[in-house]
Amino acid sequence: MNLILLGPPGAGKGTQAKKMIDALGVPQISTGDILRAAVKDGTPMGVEAKKFMDAGQLVPDSVVIGIIADRLKESDCDKGFILDGFPRTVAQADALEAMLRKMDKDIDDVVSIEVPDEDLLGRLTGRRMCTCGASFHVMFNKPKLEGICDLCGKELYQRDDDREEAIRERLVNYHKQTAPLIEFYTERGKLRAIPGTGSVDDIFNGIMRVVRG
Ligand code: AP5
Ligand code: MG
């Protein structure tokens, strides 16, 4: 099962992908997570990417296409994968098509999680992360103890790009650069639109229905 999760910043791609890993037995590939790990490790790619990420802009296509080309070759992708946050431009979608064709693979479904812009700012300013990968929200998914991860007990932090100014820039860039992919995948008969408002479980059940259907 080869899937893409498409949606604006804060749509719930990461939240849903984490649940889908267990249900489908395939890995989540998040370009955002891979880039943040490179930033944390201080690699040359991470140092370069951080400038774009903190400003709410997309990292250059060549960088993320390279990341995905390497990642898809790993053996855990043999049974399938969930792409979270890639592709994000038409150039990335074209490159993905070409690399999958070479591997004799194809995308099965593109799940487009639809959330109105007015909900996204609150979701992102209230998001709190843990280094273990868990994610919370100060109102919608509160940890049991304020500021502390339920899973590992570490202190929660805010992502550097979850500041209002960067969020607004991310939303503008989503509409300019990423939203055209909705048409790209509709033309290919692969787009499955899912309402992304309501409970996390209801949205998850909606996704499972379309990808298993
Ligand atoms: P990335 O990490 O992919 O960020 P993003 O697309 O902006 O999306 P987010 O991770 O912010 O949101 P999400 O949809 O995962 O939502 P989540 O589940 O966390 O990319 C970061 C940056 O890296 C980019 O800006 C760019 O610079 C670079 N980058 C990455 N990929 C790239 C690419 N392909 N090309 C170029 N550059 C790239 O949920 C958000 C919050 O809402 C959480 O607090 C959650 O608890 C809450 N929530 C979730 N579901 C619900 C619900 N149903 N109701 C209420 N609250 C909810
Ligand atoms: Mg995410």
PDB file of C-alpha atoms and ligand atoms in Angstrom:
ATOM      1  CA  MET A   1       0.000   0.000   0.000  1.00  0.00           C
ATOM      2  CA  ASN A   2       1.744   3.158  -1.241  1.00  0.00           C
ATOM      3  CA  LEU A   3       0.033   6.260   0.125  1.00  0.00           C
ATOM      4  CA  ILE A   4       0.465  10.015   0.160  1.00  0.00           C
ATOM      5  CA  LEU A   5      -0.988  12.217   2.908  1.00  0.00           C
ATOM      6  CA  LEU A   6      -1.645  15.641   1.452  1.00  0.00           C
ATOM      7  CA  GLY A   7      -2.883  18.620   3.419  1.00  0.00           C
ATOM      8  CA  PRO A   8      -2.027  22.065   4.728  1.00  0.00           C
ATOM      9  CA  PRO A   9       0.211  22.665   7.754  1.00  0.00           C
ATOM     10  CA  GLY A  10      -1.689  21.472  10.828  1.00  0.00           C
ATOM     11  CA  ALA A  11      -4.173  19.339   8.870  1.00  0.00           C
ATOM     12  CA  GLY A  12      -3.251  16.332  11.007  1.00  0.00           C
ATOM     13  CA  LYS A  13      -0.947  14.473   8.581  1.00  0.00           C
ATOM     14  CA  GLY A  14       1.493  13.476  11.313  1.00  0.00           C
ATOM     15  CA  THR A  15      -1.273  12.618  13.798  1.00  0.00           C
ATOM     16  CA  GLN A  16      -3.011  10.317  11.305  1.00  0.00           C
ATOM     17  CA  ALA A  17       0.203   8.814   9.904  1.00  0.00           C
ATOM     18  CA  LYS A  18       1.224   7.638  13.397  1.00  0.00           C
ATOM     19  CA  LYS A  19      -2.075   5.733  13.715  1.00  0.00           C
ATOM     20  CA  MET A  20      -1.837   4.358  10.172  1.00  0.00           C
ATOM     21  CA  ILE A  21       1.625   2.820  10.780  1.00  0.00           C
ATOM     22  CA  ASP A  22       0.125   0.311  13.227  1.00  0.00           C
ATOM     23  CA  ALA A  23      -3.063  -0.301  11.255  1.00  0.00           C
ATOM     24  CA  LEU A  24      -1.353  -0.862   7.902  1.00  0.00           C
ATOM     25  CA  GLY A  25       2.075  -2.168   8.923  1.00  0.00           C
ATOM     26  CA  VAL A  26       3.944   0.255   6.657  1.00  0.00           C
ATOM     27  CA  PRO A  27       6.386   3.051   7.611  1.00  0.00           C
ATOM     28  CA  GLN A  28       5.641   6.782   7.754  1.00  0.00           C
ATOM     29  CA  ILE A  29       8.094   8.864   5.738  1.00  0.00           C
ATOM     30  CA  SER A  30       7.914  12.484   6.877  1.00  0.00           C
ATOM     31  CA  THR A  31      10.262  14.864   5.068  1.00  0.00           C
ATOM     32  CA  GLY A  32       9.616  17.388   7.860  1.00  0.00           C
ATOM     33  CA  ASP A  33      10.792  14.885  10.521  1.00  0.00           C
ATOM     34  CA  ILE A  34      13.848  13.893   8.446  1.00  0.00           C
ATOM     35  CA  LEU A  35      14.790  17.555   7.940  1.00  0.00           C
ATOM     36  CA  ARG A  36      14.283  18.380  11.659  1.00  0.00           C
ATOM     37  CA  ALA A  37      16.559  15.439  12.574  1.00  0.00           C
ATOM     38  CA  ALA A  38      19.225  16.853  10.206  1.00  0.00           C
ATOM     39  CA  VAL A  39      18.829  20.295  11.809  1.00  0.00           C
ATOM     40  CA  LYS A  40      19.250  18.767  15.288  1.00  0.00           C
ATOM     41  CA  ASP A  41      22.353  16.833  14.184  1.00  0.00           C
ATOM     42  CA  GLY A  42      23.813  19.991  12.623  1.00  0.00           C
ATOM     43  CA  THR A  43      24.559  18.299   9.276  1.00  0.00           C
ATOM     44  CA  PRO A  44      25.327  20.593   6.290  1.00  0.00           C
ATOM     45  CA  MET A  45      21.888  19.760   4.868  1.00  0.00           C
ATOM     46  CA  GLY A  46      20.274  20.587   8.222  1.00  0.00           C
ATOM     47  CA  VAL A  47      22.071  23.940   8.535  1.00  0.00           C
ATOM     48  CA  GLU A  48      20.934  24.912   5.025  1.00  0.00           C
ATOM     49  CA  ALA A  49      17.350  23.620   5.487  1.00  0.00           C
ATOM     50  CA  LYS A  50      16.832  25.417   8.818  1.00  0.00           C
ATOM     51  CA  LYS A  51      16.888  28.849   7.130  1.00  0.00           C
ATOM     52  CA  PHE A  52      13.964  27.892   4.896  1.00  0.00           C
ATOM     53  CA  MET A  53      12.015  26.028   7.584  1.00  0.00           C
ATOM     54  CA  ASP A  54      12.180  28.796  10.192  1.00  0.00           C
ATOM     55  CA  ALA A  55      10.975  31.296   7.586  1.00  0.00           C
ATOM     56  CA  GLY A  56       8.018  29.041   6.704  1.00  0.00           C
ATOM     57  CA  GLN A  57       9.328  28.417   3.190  1.00  0.00           C
ATOM     58  CA  LEU A  58       9.808  25.156   1.351  1.00  0.00           C
ATOM     59  CA  VAL A  59      13.278  23.622   1.259  1.00  0.00           C
ATOM     60  CA  PRO A  60      14.568  23.389  -2.366  1.00  0.00           C
ATOM     61  CA  ASP A  61      13.089  20.541  -4.412  1.00  0.00           C
ATOM     62  CA  SER A  62      16.491  18.959  -5.156  1.00  0.00           C
ATOM     63  CA  VAL A  63      17.143  18.442  -1.414  1.00  0.00           C
ATOM     64  CA  VAL A  64      13.843  16.745  -0.559  1.00  0.00           C
ATOM     65  CA  ILE A  65      13.733  14.710  -3.782  1.00  0.00           C
ATOM     66  CA  GLY A  66      17.189  13.361  -2.858  1.00  0.00           C
ATOM     67  CA  ILE A  67      15.977  12.464   0.654  1.00  0.00           C
ATOM     68  CA  ILE A  68      12.982  10.542  -0.707  1.00  0.00           C
ATOM     69  CA  ALA A  69      14.956   8.785  -3.456  1.00  0.00           C
ATOM     70  CA  ASP A  70      17.281   7.329  -0.780  1.00  0.00           C
ATOM     71  CA  ARG A  71      14.526   6.536   1.717  1.00  0.00           C
ATOM     72  CA  LEU A  72      12.271   4.634  -0.718  1.00  0.00           C
ATOM     73  CA  LYS A  73      15.135   2.242  -1.494  1.00  0.00           C
ATOM     74  CA  GLU A  74      15.188   0.974   2.100  1.00  0.00           C
ATOM     75  CA  SER A  75      13.762  -2.515   2.596  1.00  0.00           C
ATOM     76  CA  ASP A  76      11.011  -1.463   5.035  1.00  0.00           C
ATOM     77  CA  CYS A  77       9.300   0.262   2.084  1.00  0.00           C
ATOM     78  CA  ASP A  78       8.916  -3.040   0.200  1.00  0.00           C
ATOM     79  CA  LYS A  79       5.412  -3.590   1.674  1.00  0.00           C
ATOM     80  CA  GLY A  80       4.416   0.031   1.172  1.00  0.00           C
ATOM     81  CA  PHE A  81       4.817   3.463   2.733  1.00  0.00           C
ATOM     82  CA  ILE A  82       2.929   6.542   3.910  1.00  0.00           C
ATOM     83  CA  LEU A  83       4.430   9.752   2.547  1.00  0.00           C
ATOM     84  CA  ASP A  84       3.731  12.603   4.994  1.00  0.00           C
ATOM     85  CA  GLY A  85       4.602  16.043   3.622  1.00  0.00           C
ATOM     86  CA  PHE A  86       5.980  14.891   0.271  1.00  0.00           C
ATOM     87  CA  PRO A  87       5.399  15.723  -2.538  1.00  0.00           C
ATOM     88  CA  ARG A  88       4.718  19.409  -1.963  1.00  0.00           C
ATOM     89  CA  THR A  89       5.329  20.892  -5.410  1.00  0.00           C
ATOM     90  CA  VAL A  90       4.464  19.715  -8.910  1.00  0.00           C
ATOM     91  CA  ALA A  91       8.206  19.221  -9.558  1.00  0.00           C
ATOM     92  CA  GLN A  92       8.374  16.876  -6.542  1.00  0.00           C
ATOM     93  CA  ALA A  93       5.293  14.965  -7.734  1.00  0.00           C
ATOM     94  CA  ASP A  94       6.831  14.549 -11.205  1.00  0.00           C
ATOM     95  CA  ALA A  95      10.093  13.321  -9.669  1.00  0.00           C
ATOM     96  CA  LEU A  96       8.210  10.853  -7.442  1.00  0.00           C
ATOM     97  CA  GLU A  97       6.318   9.450 -10.422  1.00  0.00           C
ATOM     98  CA  ALA A  98       9.589   8.939 -12.311  1.00  0.00           C
ATOM     99  CA  MET A  99      11.376   7.259  -9.395  1.00  0.00           C
ATOM    100  CA  LEU A 100       8.450   4.919  -8.631  1.00  0.00           C
ATOM    101  CA  ARG A 101       8.156   3.969 -12.307  1.00  0.00           C
ATOM    102  CA  LYS A 102      11.829   2.911 -12.258  1.00  0.00           C
ATOM    103  CA  MET A 103      11.111   0.770  -9.170  1.00  0.00           C
ATOM    104  CA  ASP A 104       8.031  -0.718 -10.873  1.00  0.00           C
ATOM    105  CA  LYS A 105       5.788   0.820  -8.205  1.00  0.00           C
ATOM    106  CA  ASP A 106       2.937   3.308  -8.172  1.00  0.00           C
ATOM    107  CA  ILE A 107       0.943   5.410  -5.708  1.00  0.00           C
ATOM    108  CA  ASP A 108      -2.376   3.771  -4.747  1.00  0.00           C
ATOM    109  CA  ASP A 109      -4.171   6.640  -3.017  1.00  0.00           C
ATOM    110  CA  VAL A 110      -3.540  10.292  -2.242  1.00  0.00           C
ATOM    111  CA  VAL A 111      -5.471  11.142   0.919  1.00  0.00           C
ATOM    112  CA  SER A 112      -6.178  14.860   0.980  1.00  0.00           C
ATOM    113  CA  ILE A 113      -7.018  15.972   4.540  1.00  0.00           C
ATOM    114  CA  GLU A 114      -9.184  19.072   4.236  1.00  0.00           C
ATOM    115  CA  VAL A 115      -9.245  21.622   7.068  1.00  0.00           C
ATOM    116  CA  PRO A 116     -10.293  25.276   6.677  1.00  0.00           C
ATOM    117  CA  ASP A 117      -7.496  27.836   7.128  1.00  0.00           C
ATOM    118  CA  GLU A 118      -9.230  29.422  10.121  1.00  0.00           C
ATOM    119  CA  ASP A 119      -8.748  26.203  12.164  1.00  0.00           C
ATOM    120  CA  LEU A 120      -5.078  25.723  11.260  1.00  0.00           C
ATOM    121  CA  LEU A 121      -3.503  28.669  13.082  1.00  0.00           C
ATOM    122  CA  GLY A 122      -4.946  27.525  16.444  1.00  0.00           C
ATOM    123  CA  ARG A 123      -3.900  23.934  15.864  1.00  0.00           C
ATOM    124  CA  LEU A 124      -0.299  24.968  15.171  1.00  0.00           C
ATOM    125  CA  THR A 125       0.182  27.651  17.840  1.00  0.00           C
ATOM    126  CA  GLY A 126      -1.172  25.153  20.427  1.00  0.00           C
ATOM    127  CA  ARG A 127       0.886  22.159  19.292  1.00  0.00           C
ATOM    128  CA  ARG A 128       3.465  20.818  21.740  1.00  0.00           C
ATOM    129  CA  MET A 129       6.058  18.221  20.702  1.00  0.00           C
ATOM    130  CA  CYS A 130       8.233  15.692  22.481  1.00  0.00           C
ATOM    131  CA  THR A 131      11.673  14.523  21.317  1.00  0.00           C
ATOM    132  CA  CYS A 132      10.248  10.956  21.453  1.00  0.00           C
ATOM    133  CA  GLY A 133       8.021  11.882  18.476  1.00  0.00           C
ATOM    134  CA  ALA A 134       4.763  12.299  20.392  1.00  0.00           C
ATOM    135  CA  SER A 135       2.674  15.387  19.693  1.00  0.00           C
ATOM    136  CA  PHE A 136       0.080  17.111  21.888  1.00  0.00           C
ATOM    137  CA  HIS A 137      -2.135  20.169  21.817  1.00  0.00           C
ATOM    138  CA  VAL A 138      -2.788  22.570  24.701  1.00  0.00           C
ATOM    139  CA  MET A 139      -6.550  22.350  24.098  1.00  0.00           C
ATOM    140  CA  PHE A 140      -7.390  19.523  21.693  1.00  0.00           C
ATOM    141  CA  ASN A 141      -5.008  16.826  22.952  1.00  0.00           C
ATOM    142  CA  LYS A 142      -3.813  17.845  26.391  1.00  0.00           C
ATOM    143  CA  PRO A 143      -1.057  15.851  28.098  1.00  0.00           C
ATOM    144  CA  LYS A 144      -2.041  14.517  31.543  1.00  0.00           C
ATOM    145  CA  LEU A 145       0.530  16.827  33.168  1.00  0.00           C
ATOM    146  CA  GLU A 146       0.902  20.247  31.568  1.00  0.00           C
ATOM    147  CA  GLY A 147       4.107  20.506  29.507  1.00  0.00           C
ATOM    148  CA  ILE A 148       5.129  16.872  30.105  1.00  0.00           C
ATOM    149  CA  CYS A 149       4.996  13.970  27.624  1.00  0.00           C
ATOM    150  CA  ASP A 150       2.522  11.221  28.616  1.00  0.00           C
ATOM    151  CA  LEU A 151       4.646   8.587  26.917  1.00  0.00           C
ATOM    152  CA  CYS A 152       8.187   9.272  28.170  1.00  0.00           C
ATOM    153  CA  GLY A 153       7.923  11.994  30.846  1.00  0.00           C
ATOM    154  CA  LYS A 154      10.163  14.497  29.035  1.00  0.00           C
ATOM    155  CA  GLU A 155       9.423  18.217  28.789  1.00  0.00           C
ATOM    156  CA  LEU A 156       7.391  19.257  25.742  1.00  0.00           C
ATOM    157  CA  TYR A 157       8.580  21.985  23.365  1.00  0.00           C
ATOM    158  CA  GLN A 158       7.226  24.100  20.487  1.00  0.00           C
ATOM    159  CA  ARG A 159       8.510  23.699  16.953  1.00  0.00           C
ATOM    160  CA  ASP A 160      10.566  26.706  15.764  1.00  0.00           C
ATOM    161  CA  ASP A 161       8.195  27.177  12.818  1.00  0.00           C
ATOM    162  CA  ASP A 162       5.045  27.163  14.981  1.00  0.00           C
ATOM    163  CA  ARG A 163       5.292  30.934  15.533  1.00  0.00           C
ATOM    164  CA  GLU A 164       2.390  32.940  14.114  1.00  0.00           C
ATOM    165  CA  GLU A 165       4.510  34.748  11.499  1.00  0.00           C
ATOM    166  CA  ALA A 166       6.023  31.502  10.155  1.00  0.00           C
ATOM    167  CA  ILE A 167       2.635  29.746  10.222  1.00  0.00           C
ATOM    168  CA  ARG A 168       1.066  32.477   8.073  1.00  0.00           C
ATOM    169  CA  GLU A 169       3.931  32.144   5.573  1.00  0.00           C
ATOM    170  CA  ARG A 170       3.540  28.324   5.535  1.00  0.00           C
ATOM    171  CA  LEU A 171      -0.173  28.705   4.753  1.00  0.00           C
ATOM    172  CA  VAL A 172       0.480  31.149   1.904  1.00  0.00           C
ATOM    173  CA  ASN A 173       3.107  28.809   0.447  1.00  0.00           C
ATOM    174  CA  TYR A 174       0.802  25.807   0.829  1.00  0.00           C
ATOM    175  CA  HIS A 175      -1.867  27.477  -1.304  1.00  0.00           C
ATOM    176  CA  LYS A 176       0.670  28.674  -3.875  1.00  0.00           C
ATOM    177  CA  GLN A 177       2.932  25.648  -4.207  1.00  0.00           C
ATOM    178  CA  THR A 178       1.203  22.554  -2.774  1.00  0.00           C
ATOM    179  CA  ALA A 179      -2.546  22.977  -3.390  1.00  0.00           C
ATOM    180  CA  PRO A 180      -2.022  22.516  -7.186  1.00  0.00           C
ATOM    181  CA  LEU A 181      -1.270  18.863  -6.367  1.00  0.00           C
ATOM    182  CA  ILE A 182      -4.976  18.363  -5.626  1.00  0.00           C
ATOM    183  CA  GLU A 183      -5.662  18.841  -9.327  1.00  0.00           C
ATOM    184  CA  PHE A 184      -2.531  16.873 -10.302  1.00  0.00           C
ATOM    185  CA  TYR A 185      -3.758  13.761  -8.471  1.00  0.00           C
ATOM    186  CA  THR A 186      -7.438  14.288  -9.336  1.00  0.00           C
ATOM    187  CA  GLU A 187      -6.445  14.104 -13.017  1.00  0.00           C
ATOM    188  CA  ARG A 188      -4.702  10.798 -12.270  1.00  0.00           C
ATOM    189  CA  GLY A 189      -7.796   9.411 -10.478  1.00  0.00           C
ATOM    190  CA  LYS A 190      -5.914   9.028  -7.199  1.00  0.00           C
ATOM    191  CA  LEU A 191      -7.259  11.825  -4.995  1.00  0.00           C
ATOM    192  CA  ARG A 192      -9.406  10.826  -1.984  1.00  0.00           C
ATOM    193  CA  ALA A 193     -10.655  13.896  -0.105  1.00  0.00           C
ATOM    194  CA  ILE A 194     -11.338  13.429   3.616  1.00  0.00           C
ATOM    195  CA  PRO A 195     -12.841  16.079   5.910  1.00  0.00           C
ATOM    196  CA  GLY A 196     -10.121  16.788   8.505  1.00  0.00           C
ATOM    197  CA  THR A 197     -12.290  18.403  11.168  1.00  0.00           C
ATOM    198  CA  GLY A 198     -13.901  16.478  14.037  1.00  0.00           C
ATOM    199  CA  SER A 199     -12.317  13.824  16.252  1.00  0.00           C
ATOM    200  CA  VAL A 200      -8.954  12.269  15.388  1.00  0.00           C
ATOM    201  CA  ASP A 201     -10.579   8.804  15.524  1.00  0.00           C
ATOM    202  CA  ASP A 202     -13.429   9.713  13.180  1.00  0.00           C
ATOM    203  CA  ILE A 203     -10.969  11.154  10.655  1.00  0.00           C
ATOM    204  CA  PHE A 204      -8.802   8.036  10.988  1.00  0.00           C
ATOM    205  CA  ASN A 205     -11.816   5.780  10.332  1.00  0.00           C
ATOM    206  CA  GLY A 206     -12.641   7.856   7.245  1.00  0.00           C
ATOM    207  CA  ILE A 207      -9.093   7.414   5.945  1.00  0.00           C
ATOM    208  CA  MET A 208      -9.140   3.661   6.600  1.00  0.00           C
ATOM    209  CA  ARG A 209     -12.404   3.308   4.683  1.00  0.00           C
ATOM    210  CA  VAL A 210     -11.007   4.939   1.561  1.00  0.00           C
ATOM    211  CA  VAL A 211      -7.590   3.257   1.569  1.00  0.00           C
ATOM    212  CA  ARG A 212      -9.023  -0.201   2.276  1.00  0.00           C
ATOM    213  CA  GLY A 213     -11.999   0.305  -0.057  1.00  0.00           C
TER     214      GLY A 213
HETATM  215  P1  AP5 B   1       6.263  19.481   8.017  1.00  0.00           P
HETATM  216  O1  AP5 B   1       6.882  18.965   9.224  1.00  0.00           O
HETATM  217  O2  AP5 B   1       5.769  18.523   6.992  1.00  0.00           O
HETATM  218  O3  AP5 B   1       5.113  20.486   8.429  1.00  0.00           O
HETATM  219  P2  AP5 B   1       3.699  20.888   7.797  1.00  0.00           P
HETATM  220  O4  AP5 B   1       3.332  20.340   6.491  1.00  0.00           O
HETATM  221  O5  AP5 B   1       3.669  22.357   7.920  1.00  0.00           O
HETATM  222  O6  AP5 B   1       2.692  20.157   8.648  1.00  0.00           O
HETATM  223  P3  AP5 B   1       2.694  19.988  10.195  1.00  0.00           P
HETATM  224  O7  AP5 B   1       3.629  18.911  10.611  1.00  0.00           O
HETATM  225  O8  AP5 B   1       2.863  21.327  10.837  1.00  0.00           O
HETATM  226  O9  AP5 B   1       1.181  19.563  10.412  1.00  0.00           O
HETATM  227  P4  AP5 B   1       0.489  18.118  10.345  1.00  0.00           P
HETATM  228  O10 AP5 B   1      -0.432  18.103   9.182  1.00  0.00           O
HETATM  229  O11 AP5 B   1       1.483  17.018  10.460  1.00  0.00           O
HETATM  230  O12 AP5 B   1      -0.400  18.221  11.645  1.00  0.00           O
HETATM  231  P5  AP5 B   1      -0.279  17.482  13.079  1.00  0.00           P
HETATM  232  O13 AP5 B   1      -0.742  16.087  12.972  1.00  0.00           O
HETATM  233  O14 AP5 B   1       1.043  17.734  13.701  1.00  0.00           O
HETATM  234  O15 AP5 B   1       7.281  20.460   7.272  1.00  0.00           O
HETATM  235  C1  AP5 B   1       7.968  21.445   7.999  1.00  0.00           C
HETATM  236  C2  AP5 B   1       8.862  22.234   7.078  1.00  0.00           C
HETATM  237  O16 AP5 B   1       9.855  21.360   6.492  1.00  0.00           O
HETATM  238  C3  AP5 B   1       8.188  22.891   5.859  1.00  0.00           C
HETATM  239  O17 AP5 B   1       7.632  24.147   6.170  1.00  0.00           O
HETATM  240  C4  AP5 B   1       9.351  22.993   4.884  1.00  0.00           C
HETATM  241  O18 AP5 B   1      10.206  24.051   5.203  1.00  0.00           O
HETATM  242  C5  AP5 B   1      10.106  21.693   5.128  1.00  0.00           C
HETATM  243  N1  AP5 B   1       9.614  20.603   4.266  1.00  0.00           N
HETATM  244  C6  AP5 B   1       9.031  19.429   4.664  1.00  0.00           C
HETATM  245  N2  AP5 B   1       8.696  18.671   3.611  1.00  0.00           N
HETATM  246  C7  AP5 B   1       9.056  19.379   2.505  1.00  0.00           C
HETATM  247  C8  AP5 B   1       8.945  19.152   1.111  1.00  0.00           C
HETATM  248  N3  AP5 B   1       8.391  18.030   0.628  1.00  0.00           N
HETATM  249  N4  AP5 B   1       9.421  20.094   0.266  1.00  0.00           N
HETATM  250  C9  AP5 B   1      10.005  21.226   0.728  1.00  0.00           C
HETATM  251  N5  AP5 B   1      10.131  21.512   2.035  1.00  0.00           N
HETATM  252  C10 AP5 B   1       9.666  20.604   2.919  1.00  0.00           C
HETATM  253  O19 AP5 B   1      -1.401  18.299  13.880  1.00  0.00           O
HETATM  254  C11 AP5 B   1      -1.213  19.672  14.212  1.00  0.00           C
HETATM  255  C12 AP5 B   1      -1.812  19.965  15.603  1.00  0.00           C
HETATM  256  O20 AP5 B   1      -3.232  19.799  15.518  1.00  0.00           O
HETATM  257  C13 AP5 B   1      -1.323  19.013  16.717  1.00  0.00           C
HETATM  258  O21 AP5 B   1      -1.181  19.732  17.910  1.00  0.00           O
HETATM  259  C14 AP5 B   1      -2.457  17.982  16.843  1.00  0.00           C
HETATM  260  O22 AP5 B   1      -2.561  17.471  18.166  1.00  0.00           O
HETATM  261  C15 AP5 B   1      -3.681  18.810  16.458  1.00  0.00           C
HETATM  262  N6  AP5 B   1      -4.707  18.015  15.787  1.00  0.00           N
HETATM  263  C16 AP5 B   1      -4.526  16.984  14.910  1.00  0.00           C
HETATM  264  N7  AP5 B   1      -5.711  16.498  14.501  1.00  0.00           N
HETATM  265  C17 AP5 B   1      -6.663  17.247  15.121  1.00  0.00           C
HETATM  266  C18 AP5 B   1      -8.093  17.235  15.100  1.00  0.00           C
HETATM  267  N8  AP5 B   1      -8.777  16.365  14.365  1.00  0.00           N
HETATM  268  N9  AP5 B   1      -8.742  18.163  15.839  1.00  0.00           N
HETATM  269  C19 AP5 B   1      -8.054  19.068  16.615  1.00  0.00           C
HETATM  270  N10 AP5 B   1      -6.714  19.118  16.667  1.00  0.00           N
HETATM  271  C20 AP5 B   1      -6.010  18.211  15.924  1.00  0.00           C
HETATM  272 MG    MG B   2       3.568  16.886  10.506  1.00  0.00          MG
END
